[in-house]
Amino acid sequence: MSHEPIVEILDLHKTYHMGGVDVHALRGVNLRIEPGEFVALLGPSGSGKSTLFHVIGGLTPPTRGVVRVAGRDLSKLTDRGRTELRKTTVGFVFQKFNLLPTLTALENITIARDIAENKEPISQQFRNVLEILGIDRRLEHRPYALSGGEQQRVAIARAIVNNPPILLADEPTGNLDTKNSELVLETLRELNQALGQTILMITHNPEAAEACSRRHIEIRDGLIIRDD
């Protein structure tokens, strides 16, 4: 593994001010993720895992501490800088698929390239990724004609179409039945193993974590309490 981590977090704090009360969502988190790792982040509701996800993805700034993603210090980025990070460095997969119903699967994928102003033609490697995802023959279908699992795999393709160094997946199987959940987890595992894609996945389900990740991090009350 590289000596340069893809994610490095030192003494991270995040405090929200809500109705005159300070809510300490993160209270001194330290974390290091190497390129090519598949990390499952577990914890109950309100534990701080979503806040950590949002900080790593540049969706919200830290209150205190150092956060480096792919060598960039997020603690020093402006709002515009964090926007650029989300365009080029971090891919997101959420529980909701967030596909545009009037666009085909391919158009839903390539819209991420348009937003990032990526004018490079789609590479053969990415076409191979579409085969790994099992959607290469479904690209002209609109979301209503796709199963839930296929829609989530389209969302995964959209998240990695610009070849970001890290993929953040927030409960990616939360809206899926057992069969489609297994297919999505298998897809994520194959992306990690075949392409070396670095993945950080939030899940409340230990079985999902066990199915595709060797490193499990548990967060509770804003602190990491276990890192296997």
PDB file of C-alpha atoms in Angstrom:
ATOM      1  CA  MET A   1       0.000   0.000   0.000  1.00  0.00           C
ATOM      2  CA  SER A   2       1.038   3.601  -0.575  1.00  0.00           C
ATOM      3  CA  HIS A   3       2.496   5.565   2.323  1.00  0.00           C
ATOM      4  CA  GLU A   4       0.278   8.503   1.316  1.00  0.00           C
ATOM      5  CA  PRO A   5      -3.231   7.910   2.685  1.00  0.00           C
ATOM      6  CA  ILE A   6      -6.217   8.726   0.505  1.00  0.00           C
ATOM      7  CA  VAL A   7      -7.975  10.034   3.633  1.00  0.00           C
ATOM      8  CA  GLU A   8      -6.200  11.392   6.701  1.00  0.00           C
ATOM      9  CA  ILE A   9      -8.109  12.872   9.629  1.00  0.00           C
ATOM     10  CA  LEU A  10      -6.510  14.335  12.734  1.00  0.00           C
ATOM     11  CA  ASP A  11      -8.445  15.447  15.841  1.00  0.00           C
ATOM     12  CA  LEU A  12     -11.632  16.161  13.878  1.00  0.00           C
ATOM     13  CA  HIS A  13     -14.424  17.993  15.664  1.00  0.00           C
ATOM     14  CA  LYS A  14     -17.779  19.043  14.258  1.00  0.00           C
ATOM     15  CA  THR A  15     -20.239  21.049  16.316  1.00  0.00           C
ATOM     16  CA  TYR A  16     -23.687  22.135  15.184  1.00  0.00           C
ATOM     17  CA  HIS A  17     -25.451  25.085  16.799  1.00  0.00           C
ATOM     18  CA  MET A  18     -29.125  24.187  17.063  1.00  0.00           C
ATOM     19  CA  GLY A  19     -31.641  26.366  18.883  1.00  0.00           C
ATOM     20  CA  GLY A  20     -29.019  27.892  21.142  1.00  0.00           C
ATOM     21  CA  VAL A  21     -27.568  24.476  22.003  1.00  0.00           C
ATOM     22  CA  ASP A  22     -24.219  23.084  20.838  1.00  0.00           C
ATOM     23  CA  VAL A  23     -24.462  19.539  19.464  1.00  0.00           C
ATOM     24  CA  HIS A  24     -21.057  17.812  19.303  1.00  0.00           C
ATOM     25  CA  ALA A  25     -21.435  15.403  16.384  1.00  0.00           C
ATOM     26  CA  LEU A  26     -17.720  14.531  16.173  1.00  0.00           C
ATOM     27  CA  ARG A  27     -15.403  14.777  19.166  1.00  0.00           C
ATOM     28  CA  GLY A  28     -11.787  14.200  18.219  1.00  0.00           C
ATOM     29  CA  VAL A  29     -11.857  11.618  15.399  1.00  0.00           C
ATOM     30  CA  ASN A  30      -8.575  10.281  14.017  1.00  0.00           C
ATOM     31  CA  LEU A  31      -8.654   8.134  10.884  1.00  0.00           C
ATOM     32  CA  ARG A  32      -6.367   7.004   8.081  1.00  0.00           C
ATOM     33  CA  ILE A  33      -7.574   5.214   4.933  1.00  0.00           C
ATOM     34  CA  GLU A  34      -5.087   3.878   2.413  1.00  0.00           C
ATOM     35  CA  PRO A  35      -5.660   3.828  -1.372  1.00  0.00           C
ATOM     36  CA  GLY A  36      -7.535   0.704  -2.432  1.00  0.00           C
ATOM     37  CA  GLU A  37      -9.116  -0.014   0.946  1.00  0.00           C
ATOM     38  CA  PHE A  38     -12.775  -0.948   1.373  1.00  0.00           C
ATOM     39  CA  VAL A  39     -13.881   0.402   4.751  1.00  0.00           C
ATOM     40  CA  ALA A  40     -17.284  -0.136   6.351  1.00  0.00           C
ATOM     41  CA  LEU A  41     -18.354   2.543   8.826  1.00  0.00           C
ATOM     42  CA  LEU A  42     -20.923   1.315  11.332  1.00  0.00           C
ATOM     43  CA  GLY A  43     -22.832   2.994  14.101  1.00  0.00           C
ATOM     44  CA  PRO A  44     -26.347   3.678  15.384  1.00  0.00           C
ATOM     45  CA  SER A  45     -28.423   6.664  14.345  1.00  0.00           C
ATOM     46  CA  GLY A  46     -26.937   9.850  15.797  1.00  0.00           C
ATOM     47  CA  SER A  47     -23.495   8.306  16.272  1.00  0.00           C
ATOM     48  CA  GLY A  48     -21.746  10.773  13.959  1.00  0.00           C
ATOM     49  CA  LYS A  49     -21.155   8.492  10.983  1.00  0.00           C
ATOM     50  CA  SER A  50     -23.155  10.620   8.535  1.00  0.00           C
ATOM     51  CA  THR A  51     -21.431  13.766   9.741  1.00  0.00           C
ATOM     52  CA  LEU A  52     -18.056  12.118   9.179  1.00  0.00           C
ATOM     53  CA  PHE A  53     -19.218  11.100   5.695  1.00  0.00           C
ATOM     54  CA  HIS A  54     -20.282  14.672   4.928  1.00  0.00           C
ATOM     55  CA  VAL A  55     -17.013  16.161   6.131  1.00  0.00           C
ATOM     56  CA  ILE A  56     -14.880  13.716   4.105  1.00  0.00           C
ATOM     57  CA  GLY A  57     -17.017  14.439   1.036  1.00  0.00           C
ATOM     58  CA  GLY A  58     -16.674  18.186   1.400  1.00  0.00           C
ATOM     59  CA  LEU A  59     -20.412  18.587   2.009  1.00  0.00           C
ATOM     60  CA  THR A  60     -19.831  20.356   5.326  1.00  0.00           C
ATOM     61  CA  PRO A  61     -16.702  22.015   6.768  1.00  0.00           C
ATOM     62  CA  PRO A  62     -15.110  20.769   9.985  1.00  0.00           C
ATOM     63  CA  THR A  63     -15.271  22.883  13.115  1.00  0.00           C
ATOM     64  CA  ARG A  64     -11.729  21.939  14.129  1.00  0.00           C
ATOM     65  CA  GLY A  65      -9.060  19.500  13.053  1.00  0.00           C
ATOM     66  CA  VAL A  66      -7.288  18.420   9.876  1.00  0.00           C
ATOM     67  CA  VAL A  67      -9.034  16.586   7.026  1.00  0.00           C
ATOM     68  CA  ARG A  68      -6.993  15.601   3.957  1.00  0.00           C
ATOM     69  CA  VAL A  69      -8.566  13.825   0.993  1.00  0.00           C
ATOM     70  CA  ALA A  70      -6.314  12.802  -1.911  1.00  0.00           C
ATOM     71  CA  GLY A  71      -3.686  15.198  -0.598  1.00  0.00           C
ATOM     72  CA  ARG A  72      -6.029  18.196  -0.335  1.00  0.00           C
ATOM     73  CA  ASP A  73      -6.559  19.845   3.042  1.00  0.00           C
ATOM     74  CA  LEU A  74     -10.326  20.309   3.259  1.00  0.00           C
ATOM     75  CA  SER A  75      -9.891  22.395   6.391  1.00  0.00           C
ATOM     76  CA  LYS A  76      -8.479  25.177   4.188  1.00  0.00           C
ATOM     77  CA  LEU A  77     -10.880  24.922   1.237  1.00  0.00           C
ATOM     78  CA  THR A  78     -13.480  27.543   0.424  1.00  0.00           C
ATOM     79  CA  ASP A  79     -17.035  26.580  -0.543  1.00  0.00           C
ATOM     80  CA  ARG A  80     -15.917  26.721  -4.176  1.00  0.00           C
ATOM     81  CA  GLY A  81     -12.934  24.512  -3.411  1.00  0.00           C
ATOM     82  CA  ARG A  82     -15.174  21.910  -1.776  1.00  0.00           C
ATOM     83  CA  THR A  83     -17.459  22.018  -4.818  1.00  0.00           C
ATOM     84  CA  GLU A  84     -14.484  21.272  -7.064  1.00  0.00           C
ATOM     85  CA  LEU A  85     -13.506  18.410  -4.757  1.00  0.00           C
ATOM     86  CA  ARG A  86     -16.956  16.854  -5.165  1.00  0.00           C
ATOM     87  CA  LYS A  87     -16.709  17.181  -8.952  1.00  0.00           C
ATOM     88  CA  THR A  88     -13.319  15.536  -9.364  1.00  0.00           C
ATOM     89  CA  THR A  89     -12.134  13.712  -6.252  1.00  0.00           C
ATOM     90  CA  VAL A  90     -15.100  12.135  -4.456  1.00  0.00           C
ATOM     91  CA  GLY A  91     -17.966  10.077  -5.876  1.00  0.00           C
ATOM     92  CA  PHE A  92     -21.202   9.709  -3.912  1.00  0.00           C
ATOM     93  CA  VAL A  93     -23.756   6.902  -3.744  1.00  0.00           C
ATOM     94  CA  PHE A  94     -26.794   7.460  -1.548  1.00  0.00           C
ATOM     95  CA  GLN A  95     -29.668   5.352  -0.262  1.00  0.00           C
ATOM     96  CA  LYS A  96     -31.971   7.147  -2.703  1.00  0.00           C
ATOM     97  CA  PHE A  97     -30.907   6.622  -6.297  1.00  0.00           C
ATOM     98  CA  ASN A  98     -31.557  10.275  -7.326  1.00  0.00           C
ATOM     99  CA  LEU A  99     -31.893   9.418 -11.021  1.00  0.00           C
ATOM    100  CA  LEU A 100     -33.631  11.877 -13.339  1.00  0.00           C
ATOM    101  CA  PRO A 101     -36.755  10.098 -14.616  1.00  0.00           C
ATOM    102  CA  THR A 102     -36.762  11.707 -18.075  1.00  0.00           C
ATOM    103  CA  LEU A 103     -33.194  10.633 -18.877  1.00  0.00           C
ATOM    104  CA  THR A 104     -31.925   7.232 -19.965  1.00  0.00           C
ATOM    105  CA  ALA A 105     -29.498   5.315 -17.771  1.00  0.00           C
ATOM    106  CA  LEU A 106     -26.585   6.456 -19.947  1.00  0.00           C
ATOM    107  CA  GLU A 107     -27.713  10.089 -19.802  1.00  0.00           C
ATOM    108  CA  ASN A 108     -28.042   9.844 -16.008  1.00  0.00           C
ATOM    109  CA  ILE A 109     -24.441   8.614 -15.899  1.00  0.00           C
ATOM    110  CA  THR A 110     -22.923  11.124 -18.315  1.00  0.00           C
ATOM    111  CA  ILE A 111     -24.634  14.113 -16.709  1.00  0.00           C
ATOM    112  CA  ALA A 112     -21.960  13.847 -14.015  1.00  0.00           C
ATOM    113  CA  ARG A 113     -19.330  14.358 -16.736  1.00  0.00           C
ATOM    114  CA  ASP A 114     -21.165  17.444 -17.976  1.00  0.00           C
ATOM    115  CA  ILE A 115     -21.301  18.932 -14.468  1.00  0.00           C
ATOM    116  CA  ALA A 116     -17.572  18.311 -14.033  1.00  0.00           C
ATOM    117  CA  GLU A 117     -16.914  19.747 -17.533  1.00  0.00           C
ATOM    118  CA  ASN A 118     -15.176  16.500 -18.426  1.00  0.00           C
ATOM    119  CA  LYS A 119     -14.957  16.474 -22.224  1.00  0.00           C
ATOM    120  CA  GLU A 120     -12.867  13.315 -22.533  1.00  0.00           C
ATOM    121  CA  PRO A 121     -14.613  10.486 -24.395  1.00  0.00           C
ATOM    122  CA  ILE A 122     -15.794   7.563 -22.261  1.00  0.00           C
ATOM    123  CA  SER A 123     -12.879   5.158 -22.048  1.00  0.00           C
ATOM    124  CA  GLN A 124     -12.905   1.466 -22.828  1.00  0.00           C
ATOM    125  CA  GLN A 125     -12.018   0.879 -19.176  1.00  0.00           C
ATOM    126  CA  PHE A 126     -15.238   2.578 -18.105  1.00  0.00           C
ATOM    127  CA  ARG A 127     -17.206   0.546 -20.637  1.00  0.00           C
ATOM    128  CA  ASN A 128     -15.715  -2.503 -18.924  1.00  0.00           C
ATOM    129  CA  VAL A 129     -16.936  -1.077 -15.615  1.00  0.00           C
ATOM    130  CA  LEU A 130     -20.459  -0.918 -17.036  1.00  0.00           C
ATOM    131  CA  GLU A 131     -20.153  -4.639 -17.755  1.00  0.00           C
ATOM    132  CA  ILE A 132     -18.988  -5.291 -14.198  1.00  0.00           C
ATOM    133  CA  LEU A 133     -22.038  -3.351 -13.004  1.00  0.00           C
ATOM    134  CA  GLY A 134     -24.249  -5.469 -15.265  1.00  0.00           C
ATOM    135  CA  ILE A 135     -25.945  -2.462 -16.886  1.00  0.00           C
ATOM    136  CA  ASP A 136     -24.126  -2.350 -20.231  1.00  0.00           C
ATOM    137  CA  ARG A 137     -27.257  -3.623 -22.004  1.00  0.00           C
ATOM    138  CA  ARG A 138     -29.646  -1.405 -20.051  1.00  0.00           C
ATOM    139  CA  LEU A 139     -28.183   1.991 -20.915  1.00  0.00           C
ATOM    140  CA  GLU A 140     -31.034   3.147 -23.164  1.00  0.00           C
ATOM    141  CA  HIS A 141     -33.700   2.369 -20.541  1.00  0.00           C
ATOM    142  CA  ARG A 142     -35.219   5.061 -18.345  1.00  0.00           C
ATOM    143  CA  PRO A 143     -35.333   4.554 -14.561  1.00  0.00           C
ATOM    144  CA  TYR A 144     -38.961   3.347 -14.517  1.00  0.00           C
ATOM    145  CA  ALA A 145     -37.920   0.376 -16.687  1.00  0.00           C
ATOM    146  CA  LEU A 146     -35.081  -0.639 -14.343  1.00  0.00           C
ATOM    147  CA  SER A 147     -35.198  -2.667 -11.132  1.00  0.00           C
ATOM    148  CA  GLY A 148     -34.153  -1.032  -7.878  1.00  0.00           C
ATOM    149  CA  GLY A 149     -30.811  -2.826  -8.017  1.00  0.00           C
ATOM    150  CA  GLU A 150     -30.210  -1.684 -11.591  1.00  0.00           C
ATOM    151  CA  GLN A 151     -31.049   1.901 -10.652  1.00  0.00           C
ATOM    152  CA  GLN A 152     -28.549   1.779  -7.790  1.00  0.00           C
ATOM    153  CA  ARG A 153     -25.885   0.364 -10.106  1.00  0.00           C
ATOM    154  CA  VAL A 154     -26.561   3.216 -12.536  1.00  0.00           C
ATOM    155  CA  ALA A 155     -26.067   5.573  -9.577  1.00  0.00           C
ATOM    156  CA  ILE A 156     -22.752   3.847  -8.809  1.00  0.00           C
ATOM    157  CA  ALA A 157     -21.653   4.265 -12.441  1.00  0.00           C
ATOM    158  CA  ARG A 158     -22.557   7.954 -12.265  1.00  0.00           C
ATOM    159  CA  ALA A 159     -20.505   8.304  -9.079  1.00  0.00           C
ATOM    160  CA  ILE A 160     -17.336   6.887 -10.658  1.00  0.00           C
ATOM    161  CA  VAL A 161     -17.649   8.105 -14.263  1.00  0.00           C
ATOM    162  CA  ASN A 162     -15.092  10.862 -13.596  1.00  0.00           C
ATOM    163  CA  ASN A 163     -12.699   8.348 -12.035  1.00  0.00           C
ATOM    164  CA  PRO A 164     -12.637   9.835  -8.506  1.00  0.00           C
ATOM    165  CA  PRO A 165      -9.984   8.488  -6.135  1.00  0.00           C
ATOM    166  CA  ILE A 166     -12.575   7.719  -3.445  1.00  0.00           C
ATOM    167  CA  LEU A 167     -16.181   6.506  -3.486  1.00  0.00           C
ATOM    168  CA  LEU A 168     -18.439   7.313  -0.538  1.00  0.00           C
ATOM    169  CA  ALA A 169     -21.517   5.095  -0.247  1.00  0.00           C
ATOM    170  CA  ASP A 170     -24.170   6.028   2.325  1.00  0.00           C
ATOM    171  CA  GLU A 171     -26.449   3.049   3.086  1.00  0.00           C
ATOM    172  CA  PRO A 172     -26.360   1.997  -0.609  1.00  0.00           C
ATOM    173  CA  THR A 173     -28.642  -1.005  -0.003  1.00  0.00           C
ATOM    174  CA  GLY A 174     -31.091   0.740   2.315  1.00  0.00           C
ATOM    175  CA  ASN A 175     -33.888   0.907  -0.283  1.00  0.00           C
ATOM    176  CA  LEU A 176     -33.319  -2.544  -1.786  1.00  0.00           C
ATOM    177  CA  ASP A 177     -34.660  -6.020  -1.180  1.00  0.00           C
ATOM    178  CA  THR A 178     -32.322  -8.836  -0.160  1.00  0.00           C
ATOM    179  CA  LYS A 179     -31.495 -10.042  -3.676  1.00  0.00           C
ATOM    180  CA  ASN A 180     -30.749  -6.579  -5.067  1.00  0.00           C
ATOM    181  CA  SER A 181     -28.806  -5.690  -1.917  1.00  0.00           C
ATOM    182  CA  GLU A 182     -26.555  -8.687  -2.466  1.00  0.00           C
ATOM    183  CA  LEU A 183     -26.012  -7.697  -6.119  1.00  0.00           C
ATOM    184  CA  VAL A 184     -25.063  -4.125  -5.207  1.00  0.00           C
ATOM    185  CA  LEU A 185     -22.672  -5.272  -2.469  1.00  0.00           C
ATOM    186  CA  GLU A 186     -21.107  -7.776  -4.865  1.00  0.00           C
ATOM    187  CA  THR A 187     -20.691  -4.955  -7.399  1.00  0.00           C
ATOM    188  CA  LEU A 188     -18.964  -2.712  -4.875  1.00  0.00           C
ATOM    189  CA  ARG A 189     -16.676  -5.555  -3.819  1.00  0.00           C
ATOM    190  CA  GLU A 190     -15.742  -6.248  -7.436  1.00  0.00           C
ATOM    191  CA  LEU A 191     -15.024  -2.566  -8.131  1.00  0.00           C
ATOM    192  CA  ASN A 192     -12.720  -2.569  -5.141  1.00  0.00           C
ATOM    193  CA  GLN A 193     -10.969  -5.828  -6.021  1.00  0.00           C
ATOM    194  CA  ALA A 194     -10.811  -5.521  -9.814  1.00  0.00           C
ATOM    195  CA  LEU A 195     -10.147  -1.782 -10.138  1.00  0.00           C
ATOM    196  CA  GLY A 196      -8.656  -0.892  -6.764  1.00  0.00           C
ATOM    197  CA  GLN A 197     -11.404   1.667  -6.125  1.00  0.00           C
ATOM    198  CA  THR A 198     -11.169   3.069  -2.599  1.00  0.00           C
ATOM    199  CA  ILE A 199     -14.576   2.781  -0.934  1.00  0.00           C
ATOM    200  CA  LEU A 200     -15.953   4.067   2.362  1.00  0.00           C
ATOM    201  CA  MET A 201     -19.412   2.637   2.994  1.00  0.00           C
ATOM    202  CA  ILE A 202     -21.781   3.683   5.753  1.00  0.00           C
ATOM    203  CA  THR A 203     -24.073   0.918   6.917  1.00  0.00           C
ATOM    204  CA  HIS A 204     -26.091   0.051  10.002  1.00  0.00           C
ATOM    205  CA  ASN A 205     -26.037  -3.600   8.918  1.00  0.00           C
ATOM    206  CA  PRO A 206     -23.102  -5.701  10.201  1.00  0.00           C
ATOM    207  CA  GLU A 207     -23.941  -8.403   7.648  1.00  0.00           C
ATOM    208  CA  ALA A 208     -23.517  -5.934   4.780  1.00  0.00           C
ATOM    209  CA  ALA A 209     -20.180  -4.834   6.230  1.00  0.00           C
ATOM    210  CA  GLU A 210     -19.054  -8.441   6.610  1.00  0.00           C
ATOM    211  CA  ALA A 211     -20.086  -9.268   3.037  1.00  0.00           C
ATOM    212  CA  CYS A 212     -17.740  -6.885   1.296  1.00  0.00           C
ATOM    213  CA  SER A 213     -15.262  -5.254   3.654  1.00  0.00           C
ATOM    214  CA  ARG A 214     -12.354  -6.524   5.738  1.00  0.00           C
ATOM    215  CA  ARG A 215     -11.991  -3.307   7.735  1.00  0.00           C
ATOM    216  CA  HIS A 216     -14.860  -2.314  10.009  1.00  0.00           C
ATOM    217  CA  ILE A 217     -14.926   0.960  11.913  1.00  0.00           C
ATOM    218  CA  GLU A 218     -17.540   1.596  14.577  1.00  0.00           C
ATOM    219  CA  ILE A 219     -18.406   5.115  15.655  1.00  0.00           C
ATOM    220  CA  ARG A 220     -20.478   6.038  18.675  1.00  0.00           C
ATOM    221  CA  ASP A 221     -21.171   9.388  20.338  1.00  0.00           C
ATOM    222  CA  GLY A 222     -18.846  11.132  17.871  1.00  0.00           C
ATOM    223  CA  LEU A 223     -15.844   8.915  18.589  1.00  0.00           C
ATOM    224  CA  ILE A 224     -14.343   5.885  16.876  1.00  0.00           C
ATOM    225  CA  ILE A 225     -14.614   3.061  19.407  1.00  0.00           C
ATOM    226  CA  ARG A 226     -13.482   0.143  17.203  1.00  0.00           C
ATOM    227  CA  ASP A 227     -11.279  -0.194  14.140  1.00  0.00           C
ATOM    228  CA  ASP A 228     -10.716  -3.790  13.022  1.00  0.00           C
TER     229      ASP A 228
END
